[in-house]
Coordinates of N, CA, C and O and ligand atoms in Angstrom, one line a residue:
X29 N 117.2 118.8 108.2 CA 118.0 117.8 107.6 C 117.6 117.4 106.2 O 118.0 116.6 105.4
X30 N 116.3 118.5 106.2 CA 115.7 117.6 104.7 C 115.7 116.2 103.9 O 116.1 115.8 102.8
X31 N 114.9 115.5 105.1 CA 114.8 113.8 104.8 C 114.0 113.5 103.5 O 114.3 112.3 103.3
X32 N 113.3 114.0 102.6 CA 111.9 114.0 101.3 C 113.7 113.8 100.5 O 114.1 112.7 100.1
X33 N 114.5 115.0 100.5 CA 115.8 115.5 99.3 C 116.2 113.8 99.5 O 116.1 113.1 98.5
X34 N 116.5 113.3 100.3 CA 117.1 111.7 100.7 C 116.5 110.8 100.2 O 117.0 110.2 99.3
X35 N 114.9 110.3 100.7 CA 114.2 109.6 100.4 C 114.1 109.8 98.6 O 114.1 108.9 97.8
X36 N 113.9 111.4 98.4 CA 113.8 111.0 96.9 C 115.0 110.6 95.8 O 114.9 109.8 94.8
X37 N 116.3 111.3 96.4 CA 117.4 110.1 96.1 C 117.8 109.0 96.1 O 118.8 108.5 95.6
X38 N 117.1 108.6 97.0 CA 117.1 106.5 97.6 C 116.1 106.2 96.1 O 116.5 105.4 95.2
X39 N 115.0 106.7 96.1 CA 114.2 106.1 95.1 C 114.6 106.1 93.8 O 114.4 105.3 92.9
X40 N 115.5 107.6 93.5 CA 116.1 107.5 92.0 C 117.6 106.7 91.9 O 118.2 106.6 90.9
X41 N 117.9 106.2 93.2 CA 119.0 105.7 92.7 C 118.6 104.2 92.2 O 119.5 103.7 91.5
X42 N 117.5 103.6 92.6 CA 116.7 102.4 92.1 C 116.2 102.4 91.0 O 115.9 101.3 90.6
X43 N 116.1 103.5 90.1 CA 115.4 103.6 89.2 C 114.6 105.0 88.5 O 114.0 105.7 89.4
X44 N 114.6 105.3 87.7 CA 114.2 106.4 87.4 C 112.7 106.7 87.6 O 112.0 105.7 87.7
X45 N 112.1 107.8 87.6 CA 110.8 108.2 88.1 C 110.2 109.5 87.9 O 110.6 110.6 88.2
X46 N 109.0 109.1 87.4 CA 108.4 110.6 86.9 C 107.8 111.1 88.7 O 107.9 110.3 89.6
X47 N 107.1 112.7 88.8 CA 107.1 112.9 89.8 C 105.8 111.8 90.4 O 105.7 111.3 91.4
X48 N 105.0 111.8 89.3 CA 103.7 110.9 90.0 C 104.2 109.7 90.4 O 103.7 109.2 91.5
X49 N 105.1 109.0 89.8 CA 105.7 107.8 90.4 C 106.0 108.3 91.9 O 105.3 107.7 92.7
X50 N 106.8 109.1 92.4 CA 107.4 109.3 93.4 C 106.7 109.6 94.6 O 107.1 109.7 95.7
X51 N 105.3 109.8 94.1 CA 104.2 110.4 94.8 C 103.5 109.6 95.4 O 102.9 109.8 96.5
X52 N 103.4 108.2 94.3 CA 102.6 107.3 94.9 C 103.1 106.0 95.9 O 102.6 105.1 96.6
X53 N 104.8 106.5 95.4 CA 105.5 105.6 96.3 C 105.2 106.1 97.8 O 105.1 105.2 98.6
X54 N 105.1 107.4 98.1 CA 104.6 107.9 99.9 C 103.6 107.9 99.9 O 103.2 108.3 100.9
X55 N 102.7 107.6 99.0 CA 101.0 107.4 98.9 C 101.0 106.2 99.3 O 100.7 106.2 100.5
X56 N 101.3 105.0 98.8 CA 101.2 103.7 98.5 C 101.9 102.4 98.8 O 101.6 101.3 99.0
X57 N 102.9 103.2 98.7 CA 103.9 101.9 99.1 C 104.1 101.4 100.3 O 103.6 101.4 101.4
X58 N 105.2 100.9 99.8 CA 106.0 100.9 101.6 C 106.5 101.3 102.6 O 106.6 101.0 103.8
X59 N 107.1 102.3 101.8 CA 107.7 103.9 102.8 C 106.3 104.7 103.3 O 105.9 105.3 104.3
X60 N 105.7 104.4 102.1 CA 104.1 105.5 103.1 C 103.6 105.0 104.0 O 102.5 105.5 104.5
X61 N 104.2 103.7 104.6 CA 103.3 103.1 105.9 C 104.0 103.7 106.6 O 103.4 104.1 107.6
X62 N 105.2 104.1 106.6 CA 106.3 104.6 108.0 C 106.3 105.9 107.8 O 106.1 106.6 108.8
X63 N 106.5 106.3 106.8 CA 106.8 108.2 106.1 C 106.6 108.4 105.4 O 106.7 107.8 104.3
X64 N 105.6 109.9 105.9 CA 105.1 110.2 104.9 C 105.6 111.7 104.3 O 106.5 112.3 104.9
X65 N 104.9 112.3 103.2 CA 105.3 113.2 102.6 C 103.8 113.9 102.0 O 102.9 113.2 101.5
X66 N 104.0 115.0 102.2 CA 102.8 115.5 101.4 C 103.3 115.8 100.1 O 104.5 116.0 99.9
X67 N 102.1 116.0 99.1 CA 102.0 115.8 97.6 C 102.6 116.8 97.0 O 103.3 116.8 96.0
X68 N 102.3 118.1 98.1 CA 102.9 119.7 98.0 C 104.0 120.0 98.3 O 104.3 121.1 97.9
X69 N 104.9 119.3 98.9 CA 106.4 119.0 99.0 C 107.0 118.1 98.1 O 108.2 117.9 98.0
X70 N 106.2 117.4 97.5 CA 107.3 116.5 96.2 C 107.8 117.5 95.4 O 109.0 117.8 95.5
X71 N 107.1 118.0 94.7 CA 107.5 118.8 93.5 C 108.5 120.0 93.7 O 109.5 120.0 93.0
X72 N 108.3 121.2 94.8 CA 109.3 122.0 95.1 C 110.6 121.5 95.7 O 111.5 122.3 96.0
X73 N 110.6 119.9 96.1 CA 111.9 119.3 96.3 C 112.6 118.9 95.4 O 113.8 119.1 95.4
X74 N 111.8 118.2 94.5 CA 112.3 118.1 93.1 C 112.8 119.0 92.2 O 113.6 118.6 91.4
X75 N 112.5 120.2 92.2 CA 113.2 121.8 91.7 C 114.3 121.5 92.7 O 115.3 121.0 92.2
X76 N 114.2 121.6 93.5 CA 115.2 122.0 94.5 C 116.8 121.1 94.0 O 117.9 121.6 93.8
X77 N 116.3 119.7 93.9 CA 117.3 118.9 93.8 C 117.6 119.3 92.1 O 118.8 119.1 91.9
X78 N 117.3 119.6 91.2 CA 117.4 119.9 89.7 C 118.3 120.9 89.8 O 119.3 120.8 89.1
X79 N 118.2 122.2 90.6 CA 118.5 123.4 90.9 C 120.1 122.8 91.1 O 121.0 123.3 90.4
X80 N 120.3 121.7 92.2 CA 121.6 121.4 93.1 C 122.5 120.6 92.2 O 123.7 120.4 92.4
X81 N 121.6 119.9 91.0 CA 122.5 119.1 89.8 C 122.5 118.0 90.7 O 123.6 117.4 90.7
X82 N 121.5 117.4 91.5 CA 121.8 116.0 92.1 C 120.8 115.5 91.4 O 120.7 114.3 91.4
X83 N 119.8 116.3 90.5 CA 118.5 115.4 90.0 C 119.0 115.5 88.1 O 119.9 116.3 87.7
X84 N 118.5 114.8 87.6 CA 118.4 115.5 86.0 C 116.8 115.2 85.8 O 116.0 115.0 86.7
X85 N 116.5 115.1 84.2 CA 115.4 114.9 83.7 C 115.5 114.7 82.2 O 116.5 114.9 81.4
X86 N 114.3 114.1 82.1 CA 114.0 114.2 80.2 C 112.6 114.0 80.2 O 112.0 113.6 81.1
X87 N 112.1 114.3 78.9 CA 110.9 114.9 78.7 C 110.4 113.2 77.8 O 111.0 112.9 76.7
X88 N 109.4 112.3 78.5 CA 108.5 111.3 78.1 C 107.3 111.8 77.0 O 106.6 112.8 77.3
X89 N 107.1 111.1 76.1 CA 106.0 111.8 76.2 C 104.7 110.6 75.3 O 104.7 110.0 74.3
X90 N 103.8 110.8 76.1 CA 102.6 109.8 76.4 C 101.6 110.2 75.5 O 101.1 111.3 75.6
X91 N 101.4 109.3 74.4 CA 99.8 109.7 73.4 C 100.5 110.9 72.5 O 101.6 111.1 72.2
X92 N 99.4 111.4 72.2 CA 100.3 112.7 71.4 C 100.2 114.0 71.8 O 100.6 115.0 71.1
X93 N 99.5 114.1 73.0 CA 99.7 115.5 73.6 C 100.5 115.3 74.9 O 101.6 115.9 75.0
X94 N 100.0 114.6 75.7 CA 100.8 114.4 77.3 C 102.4 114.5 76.9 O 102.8 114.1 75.9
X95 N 102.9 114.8 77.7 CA 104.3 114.6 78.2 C 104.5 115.1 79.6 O 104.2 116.1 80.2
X96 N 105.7 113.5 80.0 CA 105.9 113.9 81.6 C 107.5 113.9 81.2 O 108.3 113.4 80.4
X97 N 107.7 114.9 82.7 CA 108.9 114.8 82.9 C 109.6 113.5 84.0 O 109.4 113.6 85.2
X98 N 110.4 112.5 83.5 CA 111.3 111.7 84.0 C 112.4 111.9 84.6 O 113.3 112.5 83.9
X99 N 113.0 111.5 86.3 CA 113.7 112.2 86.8 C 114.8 111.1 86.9 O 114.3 109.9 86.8
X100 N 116.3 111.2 87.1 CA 116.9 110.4 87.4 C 118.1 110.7 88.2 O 118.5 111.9 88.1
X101 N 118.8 110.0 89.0 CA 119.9 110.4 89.9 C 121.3 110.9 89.1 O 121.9 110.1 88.2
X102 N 121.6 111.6 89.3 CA 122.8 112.2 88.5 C 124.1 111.6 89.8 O 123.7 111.2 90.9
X103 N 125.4 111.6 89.3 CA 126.8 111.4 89.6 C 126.9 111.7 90.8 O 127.3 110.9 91.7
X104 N 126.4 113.6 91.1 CA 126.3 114.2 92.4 C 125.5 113.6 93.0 O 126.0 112.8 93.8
X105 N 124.4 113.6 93.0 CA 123.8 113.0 93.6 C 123.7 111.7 94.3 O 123.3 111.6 95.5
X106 N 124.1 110.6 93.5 CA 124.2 109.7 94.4 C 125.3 109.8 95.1 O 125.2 109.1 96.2
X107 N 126.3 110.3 95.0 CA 127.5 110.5 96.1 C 127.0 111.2 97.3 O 127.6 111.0 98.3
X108 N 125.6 112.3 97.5 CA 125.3 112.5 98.5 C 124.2 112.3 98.7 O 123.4 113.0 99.3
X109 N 123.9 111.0 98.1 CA 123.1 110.4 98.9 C 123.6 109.1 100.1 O 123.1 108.6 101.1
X110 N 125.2 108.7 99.2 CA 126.2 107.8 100.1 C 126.0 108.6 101.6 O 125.5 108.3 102.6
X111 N 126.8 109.8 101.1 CA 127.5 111.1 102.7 C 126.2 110.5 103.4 O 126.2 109.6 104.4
X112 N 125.1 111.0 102.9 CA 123.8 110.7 103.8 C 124.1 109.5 104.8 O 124.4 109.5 106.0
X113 N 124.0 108.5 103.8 CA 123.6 107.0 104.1 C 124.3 106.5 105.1 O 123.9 105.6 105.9
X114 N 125.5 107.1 104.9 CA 126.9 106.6 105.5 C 127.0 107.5 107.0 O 127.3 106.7 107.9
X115 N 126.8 108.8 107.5 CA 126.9 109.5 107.9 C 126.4 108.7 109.5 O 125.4 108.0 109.7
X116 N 127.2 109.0 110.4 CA 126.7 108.9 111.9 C 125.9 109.1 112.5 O 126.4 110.1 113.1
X117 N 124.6 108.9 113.0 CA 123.9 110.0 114.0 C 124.5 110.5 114.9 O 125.5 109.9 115.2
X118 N 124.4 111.5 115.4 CA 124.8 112.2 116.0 C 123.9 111.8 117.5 O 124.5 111.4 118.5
X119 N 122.4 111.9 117.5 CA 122.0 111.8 118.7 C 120.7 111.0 118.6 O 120.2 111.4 117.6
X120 N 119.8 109.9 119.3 CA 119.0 109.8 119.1 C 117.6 110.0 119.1 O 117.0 108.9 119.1
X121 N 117.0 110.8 119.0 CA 115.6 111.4 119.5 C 114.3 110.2 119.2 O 114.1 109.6 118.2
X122 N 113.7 110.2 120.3 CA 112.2 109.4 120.7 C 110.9 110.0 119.8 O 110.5 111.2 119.9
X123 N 110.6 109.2 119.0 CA 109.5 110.0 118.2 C 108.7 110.1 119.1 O 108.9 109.5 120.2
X124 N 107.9 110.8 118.8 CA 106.6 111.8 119.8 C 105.6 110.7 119.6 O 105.4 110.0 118.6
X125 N 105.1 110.6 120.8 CA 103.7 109.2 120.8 C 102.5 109.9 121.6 O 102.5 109.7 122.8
X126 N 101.6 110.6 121.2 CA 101.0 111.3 121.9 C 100.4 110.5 123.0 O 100.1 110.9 124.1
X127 N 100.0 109.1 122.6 CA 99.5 108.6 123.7 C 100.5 108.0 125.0 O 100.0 107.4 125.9
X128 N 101.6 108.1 125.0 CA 102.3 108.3 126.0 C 102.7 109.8 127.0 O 103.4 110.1 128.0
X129 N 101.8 110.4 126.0 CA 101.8 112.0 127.2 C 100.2 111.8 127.8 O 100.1 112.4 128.9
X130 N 99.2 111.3 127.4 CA 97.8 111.1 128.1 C 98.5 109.8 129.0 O 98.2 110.0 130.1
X131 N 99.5 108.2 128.9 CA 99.9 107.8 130.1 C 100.5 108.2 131.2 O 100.5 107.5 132.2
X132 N 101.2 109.9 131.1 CA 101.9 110.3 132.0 C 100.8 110.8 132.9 O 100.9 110.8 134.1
X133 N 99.6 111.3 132.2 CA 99.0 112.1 132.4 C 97.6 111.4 133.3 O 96.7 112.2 133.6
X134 N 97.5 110.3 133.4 CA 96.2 109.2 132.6 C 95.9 109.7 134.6 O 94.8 110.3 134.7
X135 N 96.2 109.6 135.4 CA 95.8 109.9 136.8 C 94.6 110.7 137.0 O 93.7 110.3 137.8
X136 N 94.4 111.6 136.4 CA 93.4 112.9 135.9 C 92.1 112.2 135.6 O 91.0 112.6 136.0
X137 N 92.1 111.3 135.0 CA 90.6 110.2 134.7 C 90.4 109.5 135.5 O 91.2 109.3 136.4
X138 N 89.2 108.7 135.3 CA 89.1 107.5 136.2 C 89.7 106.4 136.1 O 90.3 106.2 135.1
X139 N 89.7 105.5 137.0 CA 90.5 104.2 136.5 C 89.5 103.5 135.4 O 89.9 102.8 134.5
X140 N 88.5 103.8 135.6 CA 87.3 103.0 134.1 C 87.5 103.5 132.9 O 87.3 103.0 131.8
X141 N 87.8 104.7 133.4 CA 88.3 105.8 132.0 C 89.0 105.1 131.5 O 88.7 104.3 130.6
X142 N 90.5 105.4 132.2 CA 91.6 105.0 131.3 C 91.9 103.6 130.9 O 92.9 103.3 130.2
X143 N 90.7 102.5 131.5 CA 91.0 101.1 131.5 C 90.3 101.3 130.0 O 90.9 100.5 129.2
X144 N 89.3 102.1 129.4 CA 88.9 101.8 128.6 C 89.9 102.9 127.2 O 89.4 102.9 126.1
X145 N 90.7 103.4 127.6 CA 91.2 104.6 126.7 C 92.4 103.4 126.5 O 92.8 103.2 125.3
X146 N 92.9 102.8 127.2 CA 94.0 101.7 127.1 C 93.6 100.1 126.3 O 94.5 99.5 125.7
X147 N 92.7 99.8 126.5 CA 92.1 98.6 125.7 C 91.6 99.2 124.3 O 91.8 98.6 123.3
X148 N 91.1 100.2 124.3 CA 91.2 101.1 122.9 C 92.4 100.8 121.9 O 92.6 100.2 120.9
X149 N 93.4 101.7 123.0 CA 94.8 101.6 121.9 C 95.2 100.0 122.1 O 96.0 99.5 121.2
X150 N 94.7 99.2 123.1 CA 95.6 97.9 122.8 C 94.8 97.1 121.7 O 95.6 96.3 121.1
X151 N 93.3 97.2 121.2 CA 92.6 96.5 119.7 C 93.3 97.4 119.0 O 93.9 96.8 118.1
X152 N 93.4 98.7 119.0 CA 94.4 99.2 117.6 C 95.2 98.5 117.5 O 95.2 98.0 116.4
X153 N 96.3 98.2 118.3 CA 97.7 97.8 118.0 C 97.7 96.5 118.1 O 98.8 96.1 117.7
X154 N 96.8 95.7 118.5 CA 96.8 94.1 118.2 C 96.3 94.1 116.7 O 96.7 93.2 116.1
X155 N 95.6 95.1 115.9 CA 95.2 95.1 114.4 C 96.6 95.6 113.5 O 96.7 95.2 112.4
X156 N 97.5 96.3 114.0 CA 98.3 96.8 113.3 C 99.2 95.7 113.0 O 99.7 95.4 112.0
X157 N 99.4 94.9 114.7 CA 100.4 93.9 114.8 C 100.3 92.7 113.8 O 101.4 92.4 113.2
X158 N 99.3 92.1 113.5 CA 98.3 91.6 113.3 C 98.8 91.8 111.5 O 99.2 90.7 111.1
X159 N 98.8 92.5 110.8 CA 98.4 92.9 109.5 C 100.6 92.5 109.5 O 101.3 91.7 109.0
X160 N 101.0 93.9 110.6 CA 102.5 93.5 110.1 C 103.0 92.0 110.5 O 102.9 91.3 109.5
X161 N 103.2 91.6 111.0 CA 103.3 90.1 111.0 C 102.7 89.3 109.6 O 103.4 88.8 108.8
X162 N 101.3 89.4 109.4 CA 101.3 89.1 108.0 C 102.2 89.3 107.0 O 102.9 88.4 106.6
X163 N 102.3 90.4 106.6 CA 103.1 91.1 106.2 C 104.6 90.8 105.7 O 105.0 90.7 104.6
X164 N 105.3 90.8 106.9 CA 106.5 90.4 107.6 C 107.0 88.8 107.3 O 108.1 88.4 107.2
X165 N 106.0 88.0 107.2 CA 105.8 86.5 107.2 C 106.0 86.3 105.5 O 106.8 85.4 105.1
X166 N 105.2 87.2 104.7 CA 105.0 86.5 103.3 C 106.3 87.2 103.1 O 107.0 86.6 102.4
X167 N 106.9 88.5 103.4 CA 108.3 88.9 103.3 C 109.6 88.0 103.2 O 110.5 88.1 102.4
X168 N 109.6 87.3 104.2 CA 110.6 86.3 104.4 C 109.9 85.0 103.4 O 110.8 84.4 102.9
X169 N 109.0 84.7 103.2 CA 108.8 83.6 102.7 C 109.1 83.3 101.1 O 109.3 82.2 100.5
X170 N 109.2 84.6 100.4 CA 109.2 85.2 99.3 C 110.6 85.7 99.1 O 111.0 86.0 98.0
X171 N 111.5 85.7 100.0 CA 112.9 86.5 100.2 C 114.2 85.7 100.9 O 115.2 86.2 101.4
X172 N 113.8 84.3 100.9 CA 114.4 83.3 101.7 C 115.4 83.3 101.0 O 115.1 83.6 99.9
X173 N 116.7 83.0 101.4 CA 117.7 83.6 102.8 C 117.3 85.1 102.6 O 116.9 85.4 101.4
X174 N 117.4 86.0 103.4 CA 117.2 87.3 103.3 C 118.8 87.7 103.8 O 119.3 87.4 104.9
X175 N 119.5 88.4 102.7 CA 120.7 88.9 103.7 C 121.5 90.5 102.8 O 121.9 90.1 101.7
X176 N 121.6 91.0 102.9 CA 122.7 91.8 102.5 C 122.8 91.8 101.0 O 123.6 91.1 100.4
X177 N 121.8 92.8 100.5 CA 121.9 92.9 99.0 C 120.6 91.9 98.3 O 120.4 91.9 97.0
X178 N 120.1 91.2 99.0 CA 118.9 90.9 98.6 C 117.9 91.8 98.5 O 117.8 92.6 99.3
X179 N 116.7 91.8 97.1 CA 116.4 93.2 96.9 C 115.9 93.6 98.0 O 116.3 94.7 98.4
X180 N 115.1 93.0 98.7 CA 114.0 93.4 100.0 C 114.7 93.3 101.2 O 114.1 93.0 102.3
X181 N 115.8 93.6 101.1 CA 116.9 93.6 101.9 C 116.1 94.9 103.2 O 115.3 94.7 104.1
X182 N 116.5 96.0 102.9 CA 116.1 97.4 103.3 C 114.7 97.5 104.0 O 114.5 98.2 105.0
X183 N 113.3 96.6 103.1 CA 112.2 96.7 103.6 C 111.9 95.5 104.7 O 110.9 95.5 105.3
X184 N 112.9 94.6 104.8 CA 112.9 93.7 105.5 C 113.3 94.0 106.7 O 112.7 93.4 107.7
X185 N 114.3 94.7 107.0 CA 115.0 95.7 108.2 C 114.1 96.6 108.6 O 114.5 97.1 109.7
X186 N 113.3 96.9 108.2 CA 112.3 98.0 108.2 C 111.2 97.3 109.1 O 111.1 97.4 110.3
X187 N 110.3 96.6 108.4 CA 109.1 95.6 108.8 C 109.7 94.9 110.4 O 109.3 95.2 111.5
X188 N 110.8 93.9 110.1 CA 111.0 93.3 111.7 C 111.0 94.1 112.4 O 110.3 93.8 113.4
X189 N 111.7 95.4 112.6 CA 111.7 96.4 113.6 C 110.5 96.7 114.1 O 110.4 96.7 115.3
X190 N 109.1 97.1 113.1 CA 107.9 97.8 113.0 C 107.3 96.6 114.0 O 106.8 96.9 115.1
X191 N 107.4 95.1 113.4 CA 106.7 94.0 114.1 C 106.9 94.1 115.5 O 106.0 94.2 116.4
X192 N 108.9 94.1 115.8 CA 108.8 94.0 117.1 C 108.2 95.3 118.0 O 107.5 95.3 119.1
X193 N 108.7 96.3 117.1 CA 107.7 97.6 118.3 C 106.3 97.2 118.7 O 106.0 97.3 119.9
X194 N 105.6 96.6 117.7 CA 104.2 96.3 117.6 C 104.0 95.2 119.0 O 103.3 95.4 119.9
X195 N 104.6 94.5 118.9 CA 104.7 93.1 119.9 C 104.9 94.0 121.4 O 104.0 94.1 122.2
X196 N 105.8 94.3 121.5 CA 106.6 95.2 122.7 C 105.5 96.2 123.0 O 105.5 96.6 124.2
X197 N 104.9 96.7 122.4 CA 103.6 97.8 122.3 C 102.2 96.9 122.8 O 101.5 97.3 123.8
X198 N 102.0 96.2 122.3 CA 101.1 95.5 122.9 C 101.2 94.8 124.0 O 100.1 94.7 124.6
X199 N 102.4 94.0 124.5 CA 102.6 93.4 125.6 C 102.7 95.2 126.8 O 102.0 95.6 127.7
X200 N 103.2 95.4 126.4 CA 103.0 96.7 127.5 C 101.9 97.0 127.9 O 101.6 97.2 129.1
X201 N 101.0 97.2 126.9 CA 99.6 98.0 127.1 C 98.9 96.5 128.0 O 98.2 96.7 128.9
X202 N 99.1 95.4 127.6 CA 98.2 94.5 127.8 C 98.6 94.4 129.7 O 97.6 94.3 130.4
X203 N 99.8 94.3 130.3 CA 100.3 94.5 131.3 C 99.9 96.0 131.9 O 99.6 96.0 133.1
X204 N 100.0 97.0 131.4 CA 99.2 98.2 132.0 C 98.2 98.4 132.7 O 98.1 99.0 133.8
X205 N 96.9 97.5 131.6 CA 95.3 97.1 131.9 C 95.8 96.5 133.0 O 95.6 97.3 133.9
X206 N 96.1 95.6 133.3 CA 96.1 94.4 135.1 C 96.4 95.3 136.0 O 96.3 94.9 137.2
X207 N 96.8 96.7 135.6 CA 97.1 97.1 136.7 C 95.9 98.3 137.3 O 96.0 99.0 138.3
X208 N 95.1 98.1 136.4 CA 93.8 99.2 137.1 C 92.6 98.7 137.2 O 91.7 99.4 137.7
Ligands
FER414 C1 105.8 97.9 105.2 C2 107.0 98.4 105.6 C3 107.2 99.1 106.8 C4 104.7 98.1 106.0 C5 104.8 98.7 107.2 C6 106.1 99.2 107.6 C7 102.4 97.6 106.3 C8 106.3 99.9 108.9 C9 105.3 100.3 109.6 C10 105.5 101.0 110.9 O1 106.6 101.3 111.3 O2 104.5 101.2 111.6 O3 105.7 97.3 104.0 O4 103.6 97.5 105.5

């Protein structure tokens, strides 16, 4: 489905961006807490989209030797980045959690084992929960009313989801433990 070709037209439709920008946005930002991209797939995506006339460019140029190339969304392009945006799923698929294939599996250990392979992942995920709630909190507080075209509109839809999995993730694991 080539999701990076998408992601990197969501980002130029916000704004224009040299490739290091775009790099550090899956490095750094916000999207790199949920998705990521490796460093070696920015750039042959970026040909790719130039090649298709959804990307353009112009040549910046920094001090008196550097120059970077600047990317921005062309006409085509954001029209399919709409089709995208707009487009139905078709079907849902369960991301892969590897540690729900060692719970199918968890009978194979001892019960001390797995009480402690489970309180493991439940201090992970009370830290993650923990951090997005923070997170989540100064989001709204900074973004009051949050609705529909507000900038942090998108990252805000993003984060509550993240929180609640986090909450629902830990109440599970914490109810698991009682049972061994
Ligand atoms: C953020 C946006 C989304 C963020 C985290 C997420 C920590 C999502 C995380 C997840 O789904 O685990 O700004 O910051």
């Amino acid at each position: 489905m080539r999701v990076l070709k998408h992601a990197i037209l969501g980002f130029l439709d916000k704004c224009q961006m040299s490739g290091y920008d775009i790099m550090m946005e899956f490095k750094e930002r916000e999207i790199g807490q949920f998705w990521s991209a490796k460093h070696s797939q920015i750039y042959p995506e970026l040909k790719k989209l130039l090649d298709e006339g959804l990307i353009e460019y112009h040549i910046e140029v920094q001090g008196t030797k550097l120059e970077k190339k600047v990317y921005s969304i062309t006409e085509k392009g954001r029209n399919e980045l709409k089709i995208w945006l707009s487009k139905l799923d078709e079907d849902i698929i369960t991301p892969k959690d590897d540690f729900m294939l060692k719970a199918y599996f968890v009978s194979s250990i001892s019960k001390e084992e797995a009480k402690l392979i489970f309180e493991n992942r439940l201090n992970q995920h009370k830290v993650k929960k923990y951090h997005l709630e923070n997170k989540f909190a100064k989001l709204v507080e900074e973004n009051s009313p949050i609705k529909y075209g507000s900038e942090n509109f998108g990252h805000y839809l993003v984060l509550s989801r993240a929180v609640e999995r986090e909450r629902t993730y830990v109440n599970w694991l914490e109810e698991s433990i009682k049972l061994f």
